mmCIF file of C-alpha atoms in Angstrom:
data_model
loop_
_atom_site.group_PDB
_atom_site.id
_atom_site.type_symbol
_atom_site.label_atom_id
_atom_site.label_comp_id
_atom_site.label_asym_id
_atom_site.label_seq_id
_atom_site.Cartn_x
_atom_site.Cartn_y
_atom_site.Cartn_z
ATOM 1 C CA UNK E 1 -17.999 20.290 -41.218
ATOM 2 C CA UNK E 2 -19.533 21.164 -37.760
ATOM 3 C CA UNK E 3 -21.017 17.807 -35.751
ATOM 4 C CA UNK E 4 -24.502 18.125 -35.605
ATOM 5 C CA UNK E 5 -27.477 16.727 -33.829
ATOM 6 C CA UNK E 6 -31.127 17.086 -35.211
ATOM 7 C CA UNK E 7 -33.549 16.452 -32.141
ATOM 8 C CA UNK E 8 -36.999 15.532 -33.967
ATOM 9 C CA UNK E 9 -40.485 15.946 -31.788
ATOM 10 C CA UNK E 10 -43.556 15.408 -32.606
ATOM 11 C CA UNK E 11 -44.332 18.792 -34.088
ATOM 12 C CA UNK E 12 -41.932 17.734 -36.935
ATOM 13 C CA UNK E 13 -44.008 14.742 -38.084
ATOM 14 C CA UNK E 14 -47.139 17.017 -37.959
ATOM 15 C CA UNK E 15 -45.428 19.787 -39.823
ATOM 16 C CA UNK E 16 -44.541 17.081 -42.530
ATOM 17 C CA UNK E 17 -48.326 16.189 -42.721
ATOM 18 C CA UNK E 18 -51.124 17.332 -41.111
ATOM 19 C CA UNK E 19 -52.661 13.512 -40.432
ATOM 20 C CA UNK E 20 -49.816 12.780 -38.063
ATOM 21 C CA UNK E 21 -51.022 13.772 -34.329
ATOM 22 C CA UNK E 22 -49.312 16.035 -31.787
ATOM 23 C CA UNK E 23 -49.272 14.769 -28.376
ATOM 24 C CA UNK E 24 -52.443 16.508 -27.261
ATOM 25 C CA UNK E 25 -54.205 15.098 -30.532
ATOM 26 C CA UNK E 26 -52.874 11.443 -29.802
ATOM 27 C CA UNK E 27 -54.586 11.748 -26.542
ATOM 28 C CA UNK E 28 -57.902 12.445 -28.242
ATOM 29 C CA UNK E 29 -57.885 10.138 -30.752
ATOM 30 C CA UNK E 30 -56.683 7.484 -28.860
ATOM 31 C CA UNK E 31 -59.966 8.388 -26.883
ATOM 32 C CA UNK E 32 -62.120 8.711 -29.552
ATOM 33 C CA UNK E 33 -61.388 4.981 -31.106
ATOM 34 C CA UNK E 34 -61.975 3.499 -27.184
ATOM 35 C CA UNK E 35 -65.443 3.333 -28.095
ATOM 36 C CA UNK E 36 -66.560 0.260 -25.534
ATOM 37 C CA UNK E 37 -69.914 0.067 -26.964
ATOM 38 C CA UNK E 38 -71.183 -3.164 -29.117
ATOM 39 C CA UNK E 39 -72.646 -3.797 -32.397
ATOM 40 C CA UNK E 40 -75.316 -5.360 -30.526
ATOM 41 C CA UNK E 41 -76.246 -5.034 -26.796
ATOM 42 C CA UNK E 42 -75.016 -7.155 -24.594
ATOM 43 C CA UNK E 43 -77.294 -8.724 -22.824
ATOM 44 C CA UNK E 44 -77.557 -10.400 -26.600
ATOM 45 C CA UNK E 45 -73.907 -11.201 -27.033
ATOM 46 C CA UNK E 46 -73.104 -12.325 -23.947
ATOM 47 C CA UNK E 47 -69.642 -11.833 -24.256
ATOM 48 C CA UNK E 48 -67.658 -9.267 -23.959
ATOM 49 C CA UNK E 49 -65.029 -9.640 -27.612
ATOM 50 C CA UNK E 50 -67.157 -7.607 -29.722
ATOM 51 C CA UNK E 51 -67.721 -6.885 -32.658
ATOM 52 C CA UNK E 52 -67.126 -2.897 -31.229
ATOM 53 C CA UNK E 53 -68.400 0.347 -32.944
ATOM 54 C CA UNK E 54 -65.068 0.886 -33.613
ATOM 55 C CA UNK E 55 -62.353 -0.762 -35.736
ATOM 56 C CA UNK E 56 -59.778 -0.019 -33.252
ATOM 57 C CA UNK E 57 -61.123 -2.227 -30.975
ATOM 58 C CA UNK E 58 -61.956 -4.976 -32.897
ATOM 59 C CA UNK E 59 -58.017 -5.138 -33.886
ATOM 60 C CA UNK E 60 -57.059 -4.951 -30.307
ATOM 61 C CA UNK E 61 -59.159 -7.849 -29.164
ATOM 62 C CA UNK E 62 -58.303 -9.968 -32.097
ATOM 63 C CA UNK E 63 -54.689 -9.164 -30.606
ATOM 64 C CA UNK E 64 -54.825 -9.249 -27.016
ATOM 65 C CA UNK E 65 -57.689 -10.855 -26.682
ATOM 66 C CA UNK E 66 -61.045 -10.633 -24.874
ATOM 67 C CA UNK E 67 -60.803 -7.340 -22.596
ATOM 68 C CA UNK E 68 -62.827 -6.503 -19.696
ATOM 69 C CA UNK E 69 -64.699 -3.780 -20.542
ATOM 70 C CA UNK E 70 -64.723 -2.123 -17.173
ATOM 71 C CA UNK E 71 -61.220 -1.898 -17.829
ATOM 72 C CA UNK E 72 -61.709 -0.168 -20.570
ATOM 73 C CA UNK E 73 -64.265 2.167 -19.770
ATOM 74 C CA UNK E 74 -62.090 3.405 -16.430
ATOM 75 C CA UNK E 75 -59.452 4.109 -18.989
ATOM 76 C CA UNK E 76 -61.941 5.834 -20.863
ATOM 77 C CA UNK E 77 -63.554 8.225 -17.575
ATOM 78 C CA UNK E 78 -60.242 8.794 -16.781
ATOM 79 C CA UNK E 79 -58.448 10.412 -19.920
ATOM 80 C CA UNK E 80 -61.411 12.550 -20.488
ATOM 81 C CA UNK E 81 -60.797 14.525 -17.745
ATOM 82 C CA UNK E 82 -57.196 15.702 -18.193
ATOM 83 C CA UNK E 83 -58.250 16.271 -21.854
ATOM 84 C CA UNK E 84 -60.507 18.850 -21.316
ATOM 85 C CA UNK E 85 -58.775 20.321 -18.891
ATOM 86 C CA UNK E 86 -55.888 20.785 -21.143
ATOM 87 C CA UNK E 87 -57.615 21.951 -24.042
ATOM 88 C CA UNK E 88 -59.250 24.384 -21.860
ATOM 89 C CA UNK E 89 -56.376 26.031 -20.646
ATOM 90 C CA UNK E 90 -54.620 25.994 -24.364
ATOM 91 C CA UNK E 91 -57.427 27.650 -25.809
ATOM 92 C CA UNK E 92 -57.009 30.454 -23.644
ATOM 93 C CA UNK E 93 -53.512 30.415 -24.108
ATOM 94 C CA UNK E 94 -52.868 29.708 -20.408
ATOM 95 C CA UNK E 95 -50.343 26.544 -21.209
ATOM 96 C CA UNK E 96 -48.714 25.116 -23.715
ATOM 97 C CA UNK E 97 -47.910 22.138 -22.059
ATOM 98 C CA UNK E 98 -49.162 19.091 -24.231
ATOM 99 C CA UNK E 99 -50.698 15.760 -22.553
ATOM 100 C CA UNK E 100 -49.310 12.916 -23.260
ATOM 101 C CA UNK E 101 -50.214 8.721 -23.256
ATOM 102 C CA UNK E 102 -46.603 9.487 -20.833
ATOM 103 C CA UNK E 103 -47.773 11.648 -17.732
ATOM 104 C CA UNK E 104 -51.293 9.891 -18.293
ATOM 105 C CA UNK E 105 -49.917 6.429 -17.385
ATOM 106 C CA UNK E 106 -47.354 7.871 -15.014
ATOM 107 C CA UNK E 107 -49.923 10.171 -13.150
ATOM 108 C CA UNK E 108 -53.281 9.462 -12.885
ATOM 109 C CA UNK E 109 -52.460 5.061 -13.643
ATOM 110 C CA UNK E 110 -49.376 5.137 -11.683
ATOM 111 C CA UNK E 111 -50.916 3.388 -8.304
ATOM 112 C CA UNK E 112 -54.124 1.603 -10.474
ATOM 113 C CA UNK E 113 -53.809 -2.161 -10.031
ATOM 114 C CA UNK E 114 -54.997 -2.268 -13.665
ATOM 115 C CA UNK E 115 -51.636 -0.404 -14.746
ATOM 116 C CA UNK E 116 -49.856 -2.855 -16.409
ATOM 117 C CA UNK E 117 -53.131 -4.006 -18.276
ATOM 118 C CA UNK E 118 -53.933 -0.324 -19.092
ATOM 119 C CA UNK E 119 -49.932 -0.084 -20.467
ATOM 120 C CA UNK E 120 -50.279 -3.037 -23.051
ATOM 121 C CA UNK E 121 -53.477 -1.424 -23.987
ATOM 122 C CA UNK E 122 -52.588 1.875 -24.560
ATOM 123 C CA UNK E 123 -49.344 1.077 -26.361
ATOM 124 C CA UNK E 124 -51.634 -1.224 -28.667
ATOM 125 C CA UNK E 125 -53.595 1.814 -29.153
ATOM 126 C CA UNK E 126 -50.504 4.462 -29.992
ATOM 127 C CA UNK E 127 -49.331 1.730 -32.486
ATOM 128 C CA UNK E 128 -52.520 1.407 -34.245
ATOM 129 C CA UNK E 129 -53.118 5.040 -35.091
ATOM 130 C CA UNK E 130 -49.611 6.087 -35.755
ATOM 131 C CA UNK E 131 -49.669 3.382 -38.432
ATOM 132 C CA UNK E 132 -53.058 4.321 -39.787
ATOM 133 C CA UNK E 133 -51.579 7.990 -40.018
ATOM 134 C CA UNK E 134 -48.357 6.525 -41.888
ATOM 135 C CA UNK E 135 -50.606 4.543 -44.346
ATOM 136 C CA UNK E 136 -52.839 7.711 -45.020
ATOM 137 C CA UNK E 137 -49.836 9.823 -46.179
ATOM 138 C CA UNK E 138 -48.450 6.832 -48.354
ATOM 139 C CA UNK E 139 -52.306 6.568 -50.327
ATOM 140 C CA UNK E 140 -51.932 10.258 -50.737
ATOM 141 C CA UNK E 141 -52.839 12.086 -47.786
ATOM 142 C CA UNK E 142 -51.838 15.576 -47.552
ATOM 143 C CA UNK E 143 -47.781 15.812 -47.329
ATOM 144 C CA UNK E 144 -46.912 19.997 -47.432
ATOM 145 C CA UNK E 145 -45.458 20.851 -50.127
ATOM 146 C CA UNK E 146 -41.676 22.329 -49.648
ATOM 147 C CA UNK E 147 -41.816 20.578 -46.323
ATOM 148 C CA UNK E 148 -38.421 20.353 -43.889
ATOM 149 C CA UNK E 149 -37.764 16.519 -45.095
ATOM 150 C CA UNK E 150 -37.338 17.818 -48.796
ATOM 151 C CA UNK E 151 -35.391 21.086 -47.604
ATOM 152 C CA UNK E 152 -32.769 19.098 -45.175
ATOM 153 C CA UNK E 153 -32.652 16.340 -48.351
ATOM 154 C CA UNK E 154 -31.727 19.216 -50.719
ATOM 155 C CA UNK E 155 -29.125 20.737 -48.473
ATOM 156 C CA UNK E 156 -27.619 16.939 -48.008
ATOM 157 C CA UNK E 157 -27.493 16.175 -51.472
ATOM 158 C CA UNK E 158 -24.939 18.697 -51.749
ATOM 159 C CA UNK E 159 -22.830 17.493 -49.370
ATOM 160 C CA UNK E 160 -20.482 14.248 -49.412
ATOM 161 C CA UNK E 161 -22.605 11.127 -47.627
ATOM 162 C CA UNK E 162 -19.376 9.806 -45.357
ATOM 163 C CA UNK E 163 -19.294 13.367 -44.388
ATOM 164 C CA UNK E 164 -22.987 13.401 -43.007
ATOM 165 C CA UNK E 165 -22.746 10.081 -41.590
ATOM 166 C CA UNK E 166 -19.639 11.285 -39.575
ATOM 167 C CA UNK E 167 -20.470 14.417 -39.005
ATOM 168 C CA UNK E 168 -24.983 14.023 -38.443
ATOM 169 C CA UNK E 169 -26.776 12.376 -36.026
ATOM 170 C CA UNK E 170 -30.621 12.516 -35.305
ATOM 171 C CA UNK E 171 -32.391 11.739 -32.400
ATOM 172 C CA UNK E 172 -36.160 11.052 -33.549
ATOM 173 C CA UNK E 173 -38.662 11.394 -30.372
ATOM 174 C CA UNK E 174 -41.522 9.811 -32.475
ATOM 175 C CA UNK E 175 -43.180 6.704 -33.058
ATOM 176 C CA UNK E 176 -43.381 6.954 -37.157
ATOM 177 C CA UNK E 177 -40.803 6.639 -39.960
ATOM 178 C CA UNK E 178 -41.482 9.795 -41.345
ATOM 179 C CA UNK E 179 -38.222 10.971 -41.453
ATOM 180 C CA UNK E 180 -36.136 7.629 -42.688
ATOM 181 C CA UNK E 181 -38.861 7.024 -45.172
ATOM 182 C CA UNK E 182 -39.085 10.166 -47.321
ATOM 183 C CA UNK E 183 -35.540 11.777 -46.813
ATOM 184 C CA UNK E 184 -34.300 8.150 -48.313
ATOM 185 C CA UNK E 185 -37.269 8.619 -50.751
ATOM 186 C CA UNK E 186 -36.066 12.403 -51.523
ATOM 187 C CA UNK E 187 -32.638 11.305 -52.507
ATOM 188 C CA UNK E 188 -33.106 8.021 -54.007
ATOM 189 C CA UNK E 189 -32.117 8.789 -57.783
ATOM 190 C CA UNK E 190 -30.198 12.290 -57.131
ATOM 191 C CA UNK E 191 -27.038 10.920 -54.824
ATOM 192 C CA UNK E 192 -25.913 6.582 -54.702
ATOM 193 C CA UNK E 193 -26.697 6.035 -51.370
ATOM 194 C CA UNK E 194 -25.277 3.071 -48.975
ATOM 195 C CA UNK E 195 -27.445 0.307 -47.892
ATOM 196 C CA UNK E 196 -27.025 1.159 -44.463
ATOM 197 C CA UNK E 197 -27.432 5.546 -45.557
ATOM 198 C CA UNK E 198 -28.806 6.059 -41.927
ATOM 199 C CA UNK E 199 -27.684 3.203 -39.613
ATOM 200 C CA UNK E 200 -25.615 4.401 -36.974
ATOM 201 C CA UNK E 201 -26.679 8.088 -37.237
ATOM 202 C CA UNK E 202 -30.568 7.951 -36.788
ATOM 203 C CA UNK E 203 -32.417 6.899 -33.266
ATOM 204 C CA UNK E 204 -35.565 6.498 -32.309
ATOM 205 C CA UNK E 205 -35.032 7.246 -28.789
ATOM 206 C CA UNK E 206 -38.313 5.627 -27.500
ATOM 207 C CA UNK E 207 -38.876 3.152 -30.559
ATOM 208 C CA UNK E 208 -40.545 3.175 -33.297
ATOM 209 C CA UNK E 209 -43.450 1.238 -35.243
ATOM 210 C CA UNK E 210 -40.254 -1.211 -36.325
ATOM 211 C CA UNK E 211 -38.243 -1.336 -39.231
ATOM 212 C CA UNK E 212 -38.837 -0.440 -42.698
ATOM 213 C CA UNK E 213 -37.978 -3.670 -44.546
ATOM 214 C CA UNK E 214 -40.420 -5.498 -41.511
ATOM 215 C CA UNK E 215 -43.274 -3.020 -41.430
ATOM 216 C CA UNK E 216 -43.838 -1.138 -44.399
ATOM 217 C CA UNK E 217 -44.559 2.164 -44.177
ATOM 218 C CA UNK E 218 -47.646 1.468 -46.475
ATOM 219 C CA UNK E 219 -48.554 -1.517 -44.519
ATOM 220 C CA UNK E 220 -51.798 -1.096 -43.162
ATOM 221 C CA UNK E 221 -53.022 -0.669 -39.323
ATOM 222 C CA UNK E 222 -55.410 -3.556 -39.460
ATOM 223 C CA UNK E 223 -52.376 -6.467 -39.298
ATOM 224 C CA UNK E 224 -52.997 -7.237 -35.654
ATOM 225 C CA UNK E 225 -49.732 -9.317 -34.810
ATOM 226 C CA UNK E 226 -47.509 -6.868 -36.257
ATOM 227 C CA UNK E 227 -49.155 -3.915 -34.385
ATOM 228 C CA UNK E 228 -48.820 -6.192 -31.513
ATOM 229 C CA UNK E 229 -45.037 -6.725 -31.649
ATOM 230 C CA UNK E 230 -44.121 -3.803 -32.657
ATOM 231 C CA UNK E 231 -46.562 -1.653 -30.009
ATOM 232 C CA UNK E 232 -44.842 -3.719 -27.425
ATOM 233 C CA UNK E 233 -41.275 -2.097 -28.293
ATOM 234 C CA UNK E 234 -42.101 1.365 -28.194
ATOM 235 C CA UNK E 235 -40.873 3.240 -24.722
ATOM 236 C CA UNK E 236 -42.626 5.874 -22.589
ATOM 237 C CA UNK E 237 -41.128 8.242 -20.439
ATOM 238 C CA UNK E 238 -39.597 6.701 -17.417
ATOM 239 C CA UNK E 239 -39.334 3.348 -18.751
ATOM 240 C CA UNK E 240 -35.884 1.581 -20.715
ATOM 241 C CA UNK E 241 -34.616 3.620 -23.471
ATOM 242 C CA UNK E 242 -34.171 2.193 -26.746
ATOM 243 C CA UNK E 243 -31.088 3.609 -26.889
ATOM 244 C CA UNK E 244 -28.671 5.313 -25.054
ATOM 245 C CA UNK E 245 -28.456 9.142 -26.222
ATOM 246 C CA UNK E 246 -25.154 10.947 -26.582
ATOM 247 C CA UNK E 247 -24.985 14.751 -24.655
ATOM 248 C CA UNK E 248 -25.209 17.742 -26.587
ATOM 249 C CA UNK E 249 -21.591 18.376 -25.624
ATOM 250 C CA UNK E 250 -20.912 15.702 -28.125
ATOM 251 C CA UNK E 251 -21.762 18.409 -30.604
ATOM 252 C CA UNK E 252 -21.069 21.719 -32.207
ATOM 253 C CA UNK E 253 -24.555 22.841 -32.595
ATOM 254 C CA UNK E 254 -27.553 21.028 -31.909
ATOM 255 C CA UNK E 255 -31.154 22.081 -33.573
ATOM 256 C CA UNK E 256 -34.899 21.179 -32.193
ATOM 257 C CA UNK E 257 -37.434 20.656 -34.801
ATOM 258 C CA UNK E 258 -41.365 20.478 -34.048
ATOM 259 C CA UNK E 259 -40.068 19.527 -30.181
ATOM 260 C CA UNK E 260 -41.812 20.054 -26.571
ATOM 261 C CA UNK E 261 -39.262 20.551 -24.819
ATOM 262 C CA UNK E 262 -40.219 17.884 -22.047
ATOM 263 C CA UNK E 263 -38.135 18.563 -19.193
ATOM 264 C CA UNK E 264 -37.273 14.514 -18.889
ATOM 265 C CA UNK E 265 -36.772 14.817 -22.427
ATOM 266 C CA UNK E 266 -34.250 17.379 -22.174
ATOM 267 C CA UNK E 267 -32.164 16.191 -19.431
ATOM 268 C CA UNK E 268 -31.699 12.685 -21.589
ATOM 269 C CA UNK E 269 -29.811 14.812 -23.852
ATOM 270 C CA UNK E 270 -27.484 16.395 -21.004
ATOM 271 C CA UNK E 271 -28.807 19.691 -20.273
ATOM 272 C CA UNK E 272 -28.474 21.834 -19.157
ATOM 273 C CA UNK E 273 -25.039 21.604 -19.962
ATOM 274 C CA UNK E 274 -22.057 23.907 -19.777
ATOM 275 C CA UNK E 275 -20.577 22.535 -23.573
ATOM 276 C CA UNK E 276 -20.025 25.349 -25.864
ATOM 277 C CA UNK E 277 -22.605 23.419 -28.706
ATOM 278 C CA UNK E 278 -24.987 26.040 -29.849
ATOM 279 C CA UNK E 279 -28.570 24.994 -29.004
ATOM 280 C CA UNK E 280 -31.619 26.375 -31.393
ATOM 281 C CA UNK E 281 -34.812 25.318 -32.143
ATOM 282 C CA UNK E 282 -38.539 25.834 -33.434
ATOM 283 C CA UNK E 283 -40.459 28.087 -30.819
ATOM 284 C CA UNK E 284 -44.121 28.286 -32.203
ATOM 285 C CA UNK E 285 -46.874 27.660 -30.050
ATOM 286 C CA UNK E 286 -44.133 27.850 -26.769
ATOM 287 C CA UNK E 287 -45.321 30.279 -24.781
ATOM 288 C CA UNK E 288 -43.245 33.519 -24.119
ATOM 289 C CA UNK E 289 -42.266 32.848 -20.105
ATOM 290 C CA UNK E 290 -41.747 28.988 -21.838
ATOM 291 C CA UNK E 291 -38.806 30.032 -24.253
ATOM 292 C CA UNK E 292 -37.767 32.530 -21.365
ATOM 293 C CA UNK E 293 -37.454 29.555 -19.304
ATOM 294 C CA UNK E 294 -35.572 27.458 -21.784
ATOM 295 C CA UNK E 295 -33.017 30.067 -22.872
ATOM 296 C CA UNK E 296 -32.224 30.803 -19.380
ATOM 297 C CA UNK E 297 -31.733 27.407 -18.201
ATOM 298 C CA UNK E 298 -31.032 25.051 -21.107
ATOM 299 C CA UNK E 299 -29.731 27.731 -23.234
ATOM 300 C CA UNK E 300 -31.879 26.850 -26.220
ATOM 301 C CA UNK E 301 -32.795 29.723 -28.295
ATOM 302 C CA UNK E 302 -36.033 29.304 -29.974
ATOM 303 C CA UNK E 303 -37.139 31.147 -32.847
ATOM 304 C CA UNK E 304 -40.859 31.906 -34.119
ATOM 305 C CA UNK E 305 -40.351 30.067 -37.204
ATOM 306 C CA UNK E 306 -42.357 26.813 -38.752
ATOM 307 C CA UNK E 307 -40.111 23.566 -39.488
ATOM 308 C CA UNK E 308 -39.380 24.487 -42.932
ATOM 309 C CA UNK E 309 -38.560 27.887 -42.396
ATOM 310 C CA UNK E 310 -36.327 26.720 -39.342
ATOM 311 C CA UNK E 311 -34.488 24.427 -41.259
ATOM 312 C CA UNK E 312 -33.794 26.991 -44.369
ATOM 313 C CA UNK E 313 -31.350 28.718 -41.976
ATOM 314 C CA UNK E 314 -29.272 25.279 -40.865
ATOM 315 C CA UNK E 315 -25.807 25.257 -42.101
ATOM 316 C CA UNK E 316 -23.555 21.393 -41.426
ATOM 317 C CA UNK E 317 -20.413 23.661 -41.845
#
């Protein structure tokens, strides 16, 4: 059985189910909730803890407490601008390139005085509606139907479990349990799997939302201390790793589902490298020059395939 290394991005959770955001729609919707206006004006509340047109906000305060809202309204001025920007150029197909919370805080917040502030509150924020989207798909929100969970569970099912643990490893570049949730859930009943099925062999390389048996994936958004904690754990780019990747040349072939292809991303896993592994992955929506670029010097091959389709064609021997 050939060692191999799933590399999960963020187009994988979204391919799962639609309600699970990209980068670029993170961005917006973490601007869309940072709605600083009251429920009444303020010269009548005279303070500045809400209650906020938004229930968002109202959770973050209850957390963090009282937040000035200048603060928050120069986070506001300042996302919209690289949002429209990007979507500009993506709807004419002039980049690719998706925003993210990341290169916002590390570019245009780097040198702020308010950066640390604008850190816990943006984390707060990321937390809060990747768990809404994880409690949408568990009260029935839209979860495609022969999606690339279910497809890698069938091909797994086949296969002996010490084998996959000794042979598979995933790194997961998302926030949500997407993956750990439903491939357990796929092969509950149809193989006796360990207690510990995935420990040792599944990483969420910048955190997660925490674990399972401590925040259920059906746990709702709105439990402030636990969004807290947990929002607090998850890494950006440039900051501590969770945990401390293994190269590619650990591998015989290594396959990239729903990814970016960050460049920072990429060199975390070793590349470019000169190992022998054999590096393929999803190429929709990466622009042609893109997955020239890539092929030529990471030696990833990326195919025009969906998540599903991609991981139809993945062998483990």
């Amino acid at each position: 059985m050939k060692k191999t290394l799933l590399v999960l991005g963020a187009g994988a959770s979204k391919a799962f189910s639609p309600v699970f955001p990209t980068g670029s729609e993170l961005f917006r919707n973490i601007n869309h909730h940072f709605i600083t206006e009251l429920s009444l004006r303020d010269d009548i509340l005279q303070h500045k803890a809400g209650p906020y047109l938004s229930a968002m906000m109202n959770t973050m305060v209850e957390a963090l407490g009282p937040i000035d809202l200048g603060l928050l309204r120069k986070i506001k001025s300042k996302i919209w601008k690289p949002q429209l920007g990007n979507e500009w150029k993506v709807m004419r197909n002039i980049t690719t390139d998706p925003l993210s919370i990341d290169r916002f805080l590390a570019e245009v917040l780097k040198n702020d005085p308010d950066h640390a502030k604008a850190t816990r509150i943006l984390k707060f924020a990321v937390g809060y509606i990747i768990k809404g989207a994880e409690q949408a798909v568990q009260e029935g929100a839209t979860v495609n139907e022969g999606n690339w969970i279910q497809i890698l569970s069938d091909k797994i099912a086949s296969i002996d479990i010490a084998e996959i643990k000794q042979c598979v490893q995933v790194f997961n570049f998302n926030y949500d349990r997407s993956f750990e949730y439903y491939l357990t859930r796929y092969l509950r009943g149809r193989i006796e799997l360990p207690v510990d099925f995935l420990s040792g062999a599944h990483h969420h390389v910048y955190g997660s939302l925490g674990p399972l048996v401590e925040v259920p994936f059906d746990m709702a958004n709105n439990h402030r201390s636990i969004t807290m904690t947990y929002s607090k754990g998850i890494k950006l780019i440039g900051e501590e790793r969770v945990v401390q990747l293994l190269s590619v040349k650990d591998f015989d072939a290594v396959h990239f589902i729903g990814f970016g292809y960050n460049d920072e991303n990429l060199r975390l896993l070793g590349l470019p490298s000169s190992a022998s592994a054999r590096l393929s992955g999803t190429g929709q929506g990466v622009l042609p020059e893109r997955r020239g670029a890539l092929a030529t010097d990471y030696g990833i091959e990326t195919v025009d395939a969906t998540c599903s389709d991609y991981c139809r064609q993945i062998s483990f021997h």
